[in-house]
Short mmCIF file of C-alpha atoms in Angstrom, two decimals:
data_model
loop_
_atom_site.label_atom_id
_atom_site.label_comp_id
_atom_site.label_asym_id
_atom_site.label_seq_id
_atom_site.Cartn_x
_atom_site.Cartn_y
_atom_site.Cartn_z
CA MET C 5 84.17 53.16 -20.62
CA THR C 6 80.88 53.74 -19.03
CA PHE C 7 79.40 50.39 -17.97
CA ARG C 8 75.61 50.35 -17.01
CA GLN C 9 74.70 46.34 -17.16
CA LYS C 10 76.51 43.90 -14.37
CA ALA C 11 77.27 40.22 -14.71
CA LEU C 12 78.55 37.85 -12.09
CA ILE C 13 80.89 35.12 -13.04
CA VAL C 14 80.86 32.24 -10.90
CA ASP C 15 83.76 29.59 -11.43
CA ASP C 16 86.63 27.88 -9.42
CA GLU C 17 88.82 28.14 -12.43
CA PRO C 18 90.58 31.52 -13.21
CA ASP C 19 91.14 30.62 -16.93
CA ILE C 20 87.45 30.54 -17.47
CA ARG C 21 86.72 33.83 -14.88
CA GLU C 22 88.98 35.44 -17.24
CA LEU C 23 87.87 34.13 -20.41
CA LEU C 24 84.44 35.16 -19.34
CA GLU C 25 85.03 38.97 -17.59
CA ILE C 26 87.34 39.71 -21.00
CA THR C 27 84.64 38.41 -23.42
CA LEU C 28 81.73 40.21 -21.14
CA GLY C 29 84.27 43.45 -20.92
CA ARG C 30 83.83 43.33 -24.99
CA LEU C 31 80.01 43.47 -24.81
CA LYS C 32 79.98 46.56 -22.42
CA LEU C 33 79.09 44.54 -19.42
CA GLU C 34 81.04 45.26 -15.88
CA THR C 35 81.95 42.18 -14.12
CA ARG C 36 82.13 40.72 -10.50
CA SER C 37 83.84 37.28 -10.07
CA ALA C 38 83.46 34.59 -7.59
CA ARG C 39 84.87 31.24 -6.90
CA ASN C 40 82.79 29.57 -5.23
CA VAL C 41 79.35 29.82 -3.75
CA LYS C 42 79.93 31.67 -0.32
CA GLU C 43 81.67 34.44 -2.35
CA ALA C 44 78.25 34.91 -4.82
CA HIS C 45 76.11 35.15 -1.76
CA GLU C 46 77.96 38.08 -0.89
CA TRP C 47 78.32 39.63 -4.07
CA LEU C 48 74.35 39.30 -4.60
CA GLY C 49 74.08 40.39 -1.18
CA LYS C 50 75.83 43.52 -1.69
CA GLU C 51 74.96 44.46 -5.96
CA THR C 52 72.25 44.05 -8.20
CA PHE C 53 72.96 41.78 -11.42
CA ASP C 54 71.34 41.89 -14.85
CA LEU C 55 73.20 38.21 -15.47
CA CYS C 56 74.99 35.40 -13.60
CA LEU C 57 76.99 32.85 -15.06
CA THR C 58 77.60 29.89 -12.75
CA ASP C 59 79.45 26.66 -13.44
CA MET C 60 78.12 23.37 -12.27
CA ARG C 61 80.58 22.43 -10.22
CA LEU C 62 81.74 24.40 -7.41
CA PRO C 63 84.16 23.52 -4.44
CA ASP C 64 81.70 24.12 -1.83
CA GLY C 65 78.36 23.33 -3.61
CA THR C 66 76.65 23.29 -7.19
CA GLY C 67 75.22 25.94 -9.55
CA LEU C 68 72.10 24.25 -9.14
CA GLU C 69 72.07 25.38 -5.40
CA LEU C 70 72.76 29.10 -6.62
CA VAL C 71 70.24 29.25 -9.31
CA GLN C 72 67.53 27.94 -6.60
CA PHE C 73 69.05 30.61 -4.10
CA ILE C 74 68.90 33.41 -6.80
CA GLN C 75 65.44 32.23 -7.87
CA GLN C 76 64.16 32.65 -4.20
CA ARG C 77 66.20 35.78 -3.20
CA HIS C 78 66.71 37.69 -6.49
CA PRO C 79 63.81 36.49 -9.18
CA GLN C 80 64.85 39.38 -11.71
CA THR C 81 68.54 37.84 -12.47
CA PRO C 82 68.36 35.63 -15.61
CA VAL C 83 70.91 33.23 -14.63
CA ALA C 84 72.63 30.55 -16.95
CA MET C 85 74.58 27.11 -16.17
CA ILE C 86 78.05 26.03 -17.48
CA THR C 87 77.88 22.68 -17.67
CA ALA C 88 80.28 19.82 -19.10
CA TYR C 89 80.25 18.95 -22.57
CA GLY C 90 77.30 15.68 -23.07
CA SER C 91 75.96 16.90 -19.62
CA LEU C 92 72.55 17.27 -21.36
CA ASP C 93 70.72 15.80 -18.32
CA THR C 94 72.44 18.73 -16.05
CA ALA C 95 71.49 21.43 -18.29
CA ILE C 96 67.74 20.09 -18.10
CA ASN C 97 67.59 20.17 -14.25
CA ALA C 98 69.37 23.69 -14.24
CA LEU C 99 66.15 24.86 -16.85
CA LYS C 100 63.63 23.33 -14.56
CA ALA C 101 65.24 24.35 -11.38
CA GLY C 102 64.72 27.99 -13.07
CA ALA C 103 68.21 28.56 -15.36
CA PHE C 104 67.35 30.81 -17.98
CA ASP C 105 69.72 29.04 -20.10
CA PHE C 106 72.89 26.83 -20.21
CA LEU C 107 76.09 26.90 -22.07
CA THR C 108 78.71 24.04 -22.44
CA LYS C 109 82.32 23.59 -21.89
CA PRO C 110 84.75 24.13 -24.20
CA LEU C 111 82.72 27.91 -24.43
CA ASP C 112 81.60 28.88 -27.58
CA LEU C 113 82.25 32.65 -27.81
CA GLY C 114 79.79 33.35 -30.23
CA ARG C 115 76.95 31.10 -28.46
CA LEU C 116 77.80 33.07 -25.11
CA ARG C 117 77.50 36.44 -27.02
CA GLU C 118 73.71 35.29 -28.21
CA LEU C 119 73.05 34.50 -24.45
CA VAL C 120 74.05 37.44 -23.10
CA ALA C 121 72.30 39.61 -25.77
CA THR C 122 69.42 38.03 -24.98
CA ALA C 123 69.40 38.25 -21.30
CA MET C 124 69.89 41.99 -21.59
CA ARG C 125 67.26 42.15 -23.75
CA MET C 126 65.05 40.90 -20.49
CA PRO C 127 62.72 43.53 -18.51
CA SER C 128 64.67 45.26 -15.75
CA SER C 129 63.50 44.61 -12.88
CA ASP C 130 61.99 47.71 -11.76
CA SER C 131 59.65 47.47 -14.64
CA ILE C 132 58.37 43.97 -14.19
CA ASN C 133 54.92 43.51 -13.76
CA MET C 134 52.07 40.85 -15.39
CA PRO C 135 51.11 42.56 -18.63
CA GLU C 136 47.05 42.47 -19.15
CA ASP C 137 46.44 40.73 -22.74
CA ASN C 138 43.00 40.92 -23.94
CA ARG C 139 43.37 37.98 -26.14
CA LEU C 140 43.65 36.15 -23.21
CA LEU C 141 40.54 36.53 -21.24
CA GLY C 142 38.80 35.33 -18.10
CA GLY C 143 39.18 36.15 -14.37
CA SER C 144 38.78 32.31 -13.50
CA PRO C 145 41.08 30.89 -11.00
CA PRO C 146 42.52 28.58 -13.56
CA MET C 147 43.10 31.57 -16.06
CA GLN C 148 44.76 33.71 -13.38
CA THR C 149 47.57 30.91 -12.66
CA LEU C 150 48.12 30.10 -16.74
CA ARG C 151 48.65 33.87 -16.85
CA LYS C 152 51.19 33.96 -14.36
CA GLN C 153 52.82 31.03 -15.31
CA ILE C 154 52.76 32.58 -19.17
CA PHE C 155 54.99 35.76 -17.87
CA LYS C 156 57.64 33.41 -15.59
CA LEU C 157 58.00 30.85 -18.41
CA ALA C 158 58.22 33.82 -20.75
CA CYS C 159 61.69 34.96 -18.93
CA SER C 160 63.18 31.44 -19.42
CA GLN C 161 64.87 30.21 -22.41
CA ALA C 162 63.64 26.54 -21.31
CA PRO C 163 62.05 24.48 -23.79
CA VAL C 164 58.14 24.18 -22.85
CA TYR C 165 55.41 21.70 -23.73
CA ILE C 166 51.95 23.20 -23.64
CA SER C 167 49.38 20.56 -23.35
CA GLY C 168 45.97 21.17 -23.88
CA GLU C 169 42.51 19.77 -25.33
CA SER C 170 42.01 20.95 -29.28
CA GLY C 171 40.14 24.53 -29.64
CA SER C 172 41.66 25.46 -25.99
CA GLY C 173 44.08 28.15 -27.13
CA LYS C 174 47.49 26.55 -26.94
CA GLU C 175 49.01 28.51 -30.19
CA LEU C 176 48.00 32.12 -28.39
CA VAL C 177 49.51 31.08 -25.27
CA ALA C 178 53.03 29.70 -27.09
CA ARG C 179 52.28 33.40 -28.97
CA LEU C 180 52.37 35.42 -25.61
CA MET C 181 54.92 33.73 -24.19
CA HIS C 182 57.02 35.17 -27.04
CA GLU C 183 55.86 38.66 -27.17
CA GLN C 184 56.44 38.77 -23.31
CA GLY C 185 60.14 37.42 -23.23
CA PRO C 186 63.31 38.48 -24.87
CA ARG C 187 62.62 37.33 -28.10
CA LYS C 188 59.67 39.55 -28.77
CA GLU C 189 61.17 42.07 -31.33
CA ARG C 190 62.29 38.53 -33.40
CA PRO C 191 60.19 36.27 -35.12
CA PHE C 192 57.76 33.73 -34.18
CA VAL C 193 57.08 31.19 -36.05
CA PRO C 194 54.69 28.58 -36.08
CA VAL C 195 54.08 25.33 -37.79
CA ASN C 196 51.23 22.56 -37.76
CA CYS C 197 53.59 19.66 -37.72
CA GLY C 198 50.31 17.65 -38.67
CA ALA C 199 49.98 19.27 -42.26
CA ILE C 200 53.41 18.72 -43.67
CA PRO C 201 53.57 15.95 -46.14
CA SER C 202 56.43 13.68 -44.70
CA GLU C 203 58.46 13.70 -48.00
CA LEU C 204 58.97 17.73 -47.40
CA MET C 205 59.35 18.05 -44.10
CA GLU C 206 63.31 17.96 -43.83
CA SER C 207 63.50 20.76 -46.78
CA GLU C 208 60.72 22.62 -44.60
CA PHE C 209 62.54 22.48 -41.12
CA PHE C 210 65.89 22.68 -42.86
CA GLY C 211 65.87 24.27 -46.07
CA HIS C 212 67.08 22.68 -48.82
CA LYS C 213 70.20 24.02 -51.88
CA LYS C 214 69.29 24.16 -55.37
CA GLY C 215 69.42 20.82 -57.51
CA SER C 216 69.09 18.58 -54.18
CA PHE C 217 66.00 17.15 -55.73
CA THR C 218 63.40 17.19 -57.90
CA GLY C 219 61.62 20.79 -58.42
CA ALA C 220 64.36 22.29 -55.85
CA SER C 221 64.93 24.98 -58.72
CA GLU C 222 66.25 27.60 -56.19
CA ASP C 223 67.79 27.90 -52.62
CA LYS C 224 65.18 27.64 -49.39
CA GLN C 225 65.51 28.72 -46.44
CA GLY C 226 64.02 26.45 -43.62
CA LEU C 227 61.78 26.85 -40.32
CA PHE C 228 64.22 26.85 -38.01
CA GLN C 229 66.22 29.73 -40.37
CA ALA C 230 63.24 31.66 -40.77
CA ALA C 231 62.96 31.77 -36.55
CA ASN C 232 66.79 32.43 -36.08
CA GLY C 233 67.08 34.67 -32.67
CA GLY C 234 63.43 34.16 -32.31
CA THR C 235 60.70 31.51 -31.48
CA LEU C 236 59.88 28.21 -33.64
CA PHE C 237 56.39 27.14 -32.10
CA LEU C 238 55.57 23.23 -33.34
CA ASP C 239 52.10 22.64 -32.98
CA GLU C 240 50.92 18.94 -33.30
CA VAL C 241 54.23 17.82 -32.39
CA ALA C 242 52.66 14.15 -31.91
CA ASP C 243 52.19 14.00 -35.57
CA LEU C 244 56.24 14.19 -36.41
CA PRO C 245 57.02 10.72 -38.02
CA LEU C 246 59.73 8.60 -36.13
CA PRO C 247 62.84 9.68 -39.10
CA MET C 248 62.16 13.59 -38.73
CA GLN C 249 62.03 13.34 -34.84
CA VAL C 250 65.60 11.99 -34.82
CA LYS C 251 66.44 14.54 -37.14
CA LEU C 252 64.85 17.38 -34.56
CA LEU C 253 66.30 16.05 -31.66
CA ARG C 254 69.47 16.55 -33.15
CA ALA C 255 68.79 20.05 -34.55
CA ILE C 256 67.82 21.09 -30.73
CA GLN C 257 70.63 19.56 -29.04
CA GLU C 258 73.35 20.45 -31.88
CA LYS C 259 71.72 24.60 -31.80
CA ALA C 260 72.30 23.75 -35.97
CA VAL C 261 70.84 22.62 -38.54
CA ARG C 262 71.72 21.21 -42.41
CA ALA C 263 70.14 21.95 -45.75
CA VAL C 264 68.92 19.77 -47.54
CA GLY C 265 71.82 19.40 -50.24
CA GLY C 266 74.16 21.25 -48.37
CA GLN C 267 77.43 20.63 -46.94
CA GLN C 268 77.84 22.67 -44.01
CA GLU C 269 75.67 22.94 -40.79
CA VAL C 270 74.36 26.33 -40.07
CA VAL C 271 74.13 27.62 -35.98
CA VAL C 272 70.50 28.88 -35.23
CA ASP C 273 69.44 30.37 -32.13
CA VAL C 274 65.80 29.41 -31.86
CA ARG C 275 63.64 28.59 -28.44
CA ILE C 276 61.61 25.77 -28.79
CA LEU C 277 57.89 25.62 -27.83
CA CYS C 278 55.61 22.81 -28.62
CA ALA C 279 52.05 21.54 -28.33
CA THR C 280 49.87 19.03 -29.05
CA HIS C 281 45.88 17.81 -28.27
CA LYS C 282 47.35 14.23 -27.62
CA ASP C 283 49.29 12.93 -24.37
CA LEU C 284 52.41 12.92 -25.62
CA ALA C 285 53.77 10.36 -22.92
CA ALA C 286 50.85 8.45 -23.84
CA GLU C 287 52.36 8.31 -27.73
CA VAL C 288 56.03 7.94 -26.05
CA ALA C 289 54.58 4.50 -23.85
CA GLU C 290 53.19 3.05 -27.29
CA GLY C 291 56.19 3.73 -29.54
CA ASN C 292 54.89 6.71 -31.55
CA PHE C 293 57.00 9.39 -30.19
CA ARG C 294 61.10 9.27 -29.03
CA GLN C 295 61.60 9.35 -25.27
CA ASP C 296 64.73 11.07 -25.50
CA LEU C 297 62.82 14.22 -28.32
CA PHE C 298 59.99 13.83 -25.16
CA TYR C 299 62.43 14.87 -22.57
CA ARG C 300 64.37 17.40 -24.70
CA LEU C 301 61.23 19.11 -25.19
CA ASN C 302 59.14 18.56 -22.23
CA VAL C 303 61.61 20.61 -19.80
CA ILE C 304 58.62 22.42 -18.80
CA GLU C 305 54.79 21.33 -19.26
CA LEU C 306 52.52 24.47 -19.19
CA ARG C 307 48.33 23.12 -19.47
CA VAL C 308 45.88 24.81 -20.77
CA PRO C 309 42.69 24.32 -19.04
CA PRO C 310 39.87 23.49 -20.81
CA LEU C 311 36.58 25.72 -20.85
CA ARG C 312 34.49 23.52 -19.14
CA GLU C 313 36.99 23.81 -16.20
CA ARG C 314 36.46 27.90 -16.10
CA ARG C 315 32.84 28.52 -16.83
CA GLU C 316 32.58 31.16 -14.60
CA ASP C 317 34.38 32.98 -18.05
CA ILE C 318 31.82 31.88 -20.32
CA SER C 319 29.70 34.82 -19.98
CA LEU C 320 32.96 37.36 -21.02
CA LEU C 321 34.40 35.31 -23.84
CA ALA C 322 30.40 35.16 -25.50
CA GLU C 323 30.34 38.93 -24.51
CA THR C 324 33.66 39.75 -26.40
CA VAL C 325 32.87 37.19 -29.41
CA LEU C 326 29.91 38.81 -30.12
CA GLN C 327 31.25 42.30 -29.89
CA ARG C 328 34.10 41.37 -32.57
CA LEU C 329 31.47 39.83 -34.82
CA SER C 330 29.66 43.08 -34.99
CA GLU C 331 32.75 45.45 -35.46
CA SER C 332 33.68 42.86 -38.51
CA SER C 333 30.73 42.59 -39.86
CA GLY C 334 29.40 46.24 -39.48
CA LEU C 335 25.72 45.06 -38.31
CA PRO C 336 24.36 45.87 -34.73
CA PRO C 337 25.69 43.85 -31.64
CA ALA C 338 23.32 40.66 -30.62
CA ALA C 339 22.33 40.14 -26.93
CA LEU C 340 22.64 36.96 -25.44
CA ALA C 341 19.21 35.83 -23.71
CA PRO C 342 19.61 34.53 -20.12
CA GLU C 343 18.21 31.15 -21.23
CA ALA C 344 21.05 31.00 -24.04
CA LEU C 345 24.48 32.06 -21.34
CA GLU C 346 22.75 29.47 -18.89
CA LYS C 347 22.77 26.96 -22.05
CA LEU C 348 26.17 27.80 -22.92
CA LYS C 349 27.33 27.36 -18.76
CA SER C 350 25.57 23.78 -18.65
CA TYR C 351 27.37 22.86 -22.24
CA ARG C 352 30.42 20.66 -21.90
CA PHE C 353 32.66 22.37 -25.19
CA PRO C 354 34.61 19.30 -26.20
CA GLY C 355 36.31 22.26 -28.76
CA ASN C 356 36.54 24.85 -25.84
CA VAL C 357 37.20 28.08 -26.94
CA ARG C 358 36.93 27.48 -30.60
CA GLU C 359 33.82 25.76 -30.92
CA LEU C 360 32.00 28.48 -28.91
CA GLU C 361 33.54 31.20 -31.17
CA ASN C 362 32.02 28.77 -34.41
CA MET C 363 28.94 28.58 -32.32
CA LEU C 364 28.16 32.34 -31.94
CA GLU C 365 29.45 32.91 -35.21
CA ARG C 366 26.58 30.79 -36.40
CA ALA C 367 24.11 32.12 -33.99
CA TYR C 368 24.61 35.81 -34.77
CA THR C 369 24.39 35.04 -38.19
CA LEU C 370 20.99 33.17 -37.85
CA CYS C 371 19.22 35.02 -35.41
CA ASP C 372 16.43 37.76 -35.34
CA ASP C 373 15.94 41.03 -33.85
CA ASN C 374 19.73 40.97 -32.35
CA ARG C 375 18.82 38.72 -29.80
CA ILE C 376 20.49 35.01 -29.51
CA ASP C 377 17.61 32.64 -27.66
CA ALA C 378 19.02 29.37 -26.67
CA GLU C 379 17.44 27.56 -29.75
CA ASP C 380 19.97 29.53 -31.87
CA LEU C 381 22.51 27.90 -30.74
CA ARG C 382 21.07 24.79 -32.06
CA LEU C 383 23.27 22.76 -29.13
CA VAL C 384 20.44 19.66 -29.51
CA ASP C 385 20.70 19.77 -33.14
CA ALA C 386 24.52 20.10 -33.70
CA HIS C 387 25.64 17.77 -31.03
CA ALA C 388 22.84 15.24 -30.11
CA ASN C 389 23.79 11.54 -30.60
CA LYS C 390 21.08 10.17 -32.48
CA ASP C 391 21.01 6.55 -33.59
CA PRO C 392 20.79 6.18 -37.76
CA GLY C 393 18.19 3.11 -36.82
CA GLU C 394 15.46 5.60 -35.41
CA ALA C 395 15.10 6.77 -38.95
CA SER C 396 11.98 5.53 -40.79
CA LEU C 397 12.29 3.66 -43.77
CA ALA C 398 10.05 5.92 -45.34
CA GLN C 399 12.74 8.93 -44.88
CA ILE C 400 15.18 6.62 -46.99
CA ASP C 401 15.63 6.55 -50.67
CA ASN C 402 19.37 4.78 -50.41
CA LEU C 403 20.95 3.63 -47.18
CA GLU C 404 24.14 4.51 -48.43
CA ASP C 405 23.35 7.74 -49.62
CA TYR C 406 22.09 8.28 -45.99
CA LEU C 407 24.80 7.14 -44.04
CA GLU C 408 26.87 8.71 -46.35
CA SER C 409 25.10 12.47 -45.40
CA ILE C 410 25.41 11.63 -41.54
CA GLU C 411 29.17 10.69 -42.12
CA ARG C 412 29.71 13.78 -44.38
CA LYS C 413 27.83 16.09 -41.79
CA LEU C 414 29.75 14.73 -38.26
CA ILE C 415 33.13 15.17 -40.48
CA MET C 416 31.94 18.77 -41.48
CA GLN C 417 31.11 19.48 -37.57
CA ALA C 418 34.16 18.34 -36.63
CA LEU C 419 36.46 19.78 -39.17
CA GLU C 420 34.72 23.52 -38.34
CA GLU C 421 34.79 22.78 -34.47
CA THR C 422 38.48 22.59 -35.06
CA ARG C 423 39.20 25.11 -37.86
CA TRP C 424 39.80 22.90 -40.48
CA ASN C 425 42.83 21.06 -38.33
CA ARG C 426 42.30 17.80 -40.16
CA THR C 427 44.45 16.49 -37.41
CA ALA C 428 42.55 17.54 -34.24
CA ALA C 429 39.53 16.76 -36.39
CA ALA C 430 40.75 12.83 -36.88
CA GLU C 431 41.12 12.99 -32.96
CA ARG C 432 37.59 14.17 -32.59
CA LEU C 433 36.12 11.59 -34.20
CA GLY C 434 38.05 9.35 -32.92
CA MET C 435 39.77 7.98 -36.30
CA SER C 436 43.28 8.08 -37.89
CA PHE C 437 44.83 11.13 -39.73
CA ARG C 438 44.81 8.26 -42.75
CA SER C 439 41.39 7.32 -42.01
CA LEU C 440 39.79 10.82 -42.37
CA ARG C 441 42.11 11.63 -45.24
CA TYR C 442 40.45 8.95 -46.70
CA ARG C 443 37.08 9.96 -46.14
CA LEU C 444 37.32 13.27 -47.08
CA LYS C 445 38.90 12.08 -50.49
CA LYS C 446 35.76 9.64 -50.83
CA LEU C 447 33.15 12.42 -49.96
CA GLU C 448 34.67 15.12 -52.13
CA ILE C 449 35.56 17.13 -49.08
CA ASP C 450 38.23 20.05 -49.91
#
């Protein structure tokens, strides 16, 4: 039998070592075994490994120390920590230290095989380089740092909390993390948690069985099952109601889900990435978000910088957006006048890249002679904080209609800046989602 990939097993229990050796051997991995940290260091000094499995407690140290050592000396080797059942804190600390994933005792061989299969899809040490991607544009220091972080986190299975303002590109960051990692051939399933009615959430996430409730005319697969083997991206996770947060926490911890009306749990292998434009820690402090779920999701936080922190990227972003608009419309490309570019660079962009795209699309449509001048951007008209009291009574036929028109204009602007993400629009307007929903119904905005 020819072995092409190699694993290092570190455990002081002979039975565990033997079990792992047999299991990995059946998966066509050549194995080396160590009883302690010292022997592990010796093997790592002599050979290159495609995977390391280490127990947490070792006679002369800890698995955590070994994770840190491998991260520093052999970063191309993924390490999985073996912890005692229920030691969630230990597992999370291992992930924060750079562990690829973790297993709990007693070992679940099915889970072990899934972990090994994912690890073996990692890029080889001689092919590791940070890929270029024309979707994440910008050469500013914050963007260079972000690219490096994305690539590093793509090689882990740790849950990542992506923080950032509305419109800054959090879903794109999640998608790139998926595409650069070992799950890239498996599904990437994004879900906007703020867009699912609370009464349908459990069914949407976990699926349902035929006849489990009125309208359940057939079995339905949930989002967890749809993302099996891949990545589930929970956007606007702060909008999950508390009862659903409990069920989500259990699904993440148990790595299994039960469909509504189902009798048995189904094991799922899913990496969780989540994002919100809200301050999730503040939501925890206010009692709107469970601390234990926050702790489980926020193993590693990745911050996406707002556009105002990387103004040197605006020129490239604008050029790319205008080129894309030209290609999609079949019309000649438009040039951005120097004064217009300066206006953009000095603008605060509360809606970030998404607002820039919407602004340029509007200007591209309205400009003359394929040239976008400063006035075509309509920065003053769109964002001036005018006092309704400044209007002349001669211009107002009906006060209610006048105020309603202002309200409609601002709500439409917020919706356009957030690409009709109602949760983000409500936050942009400083109101609750419920209040925005009421106003949309009242103003008959679909």
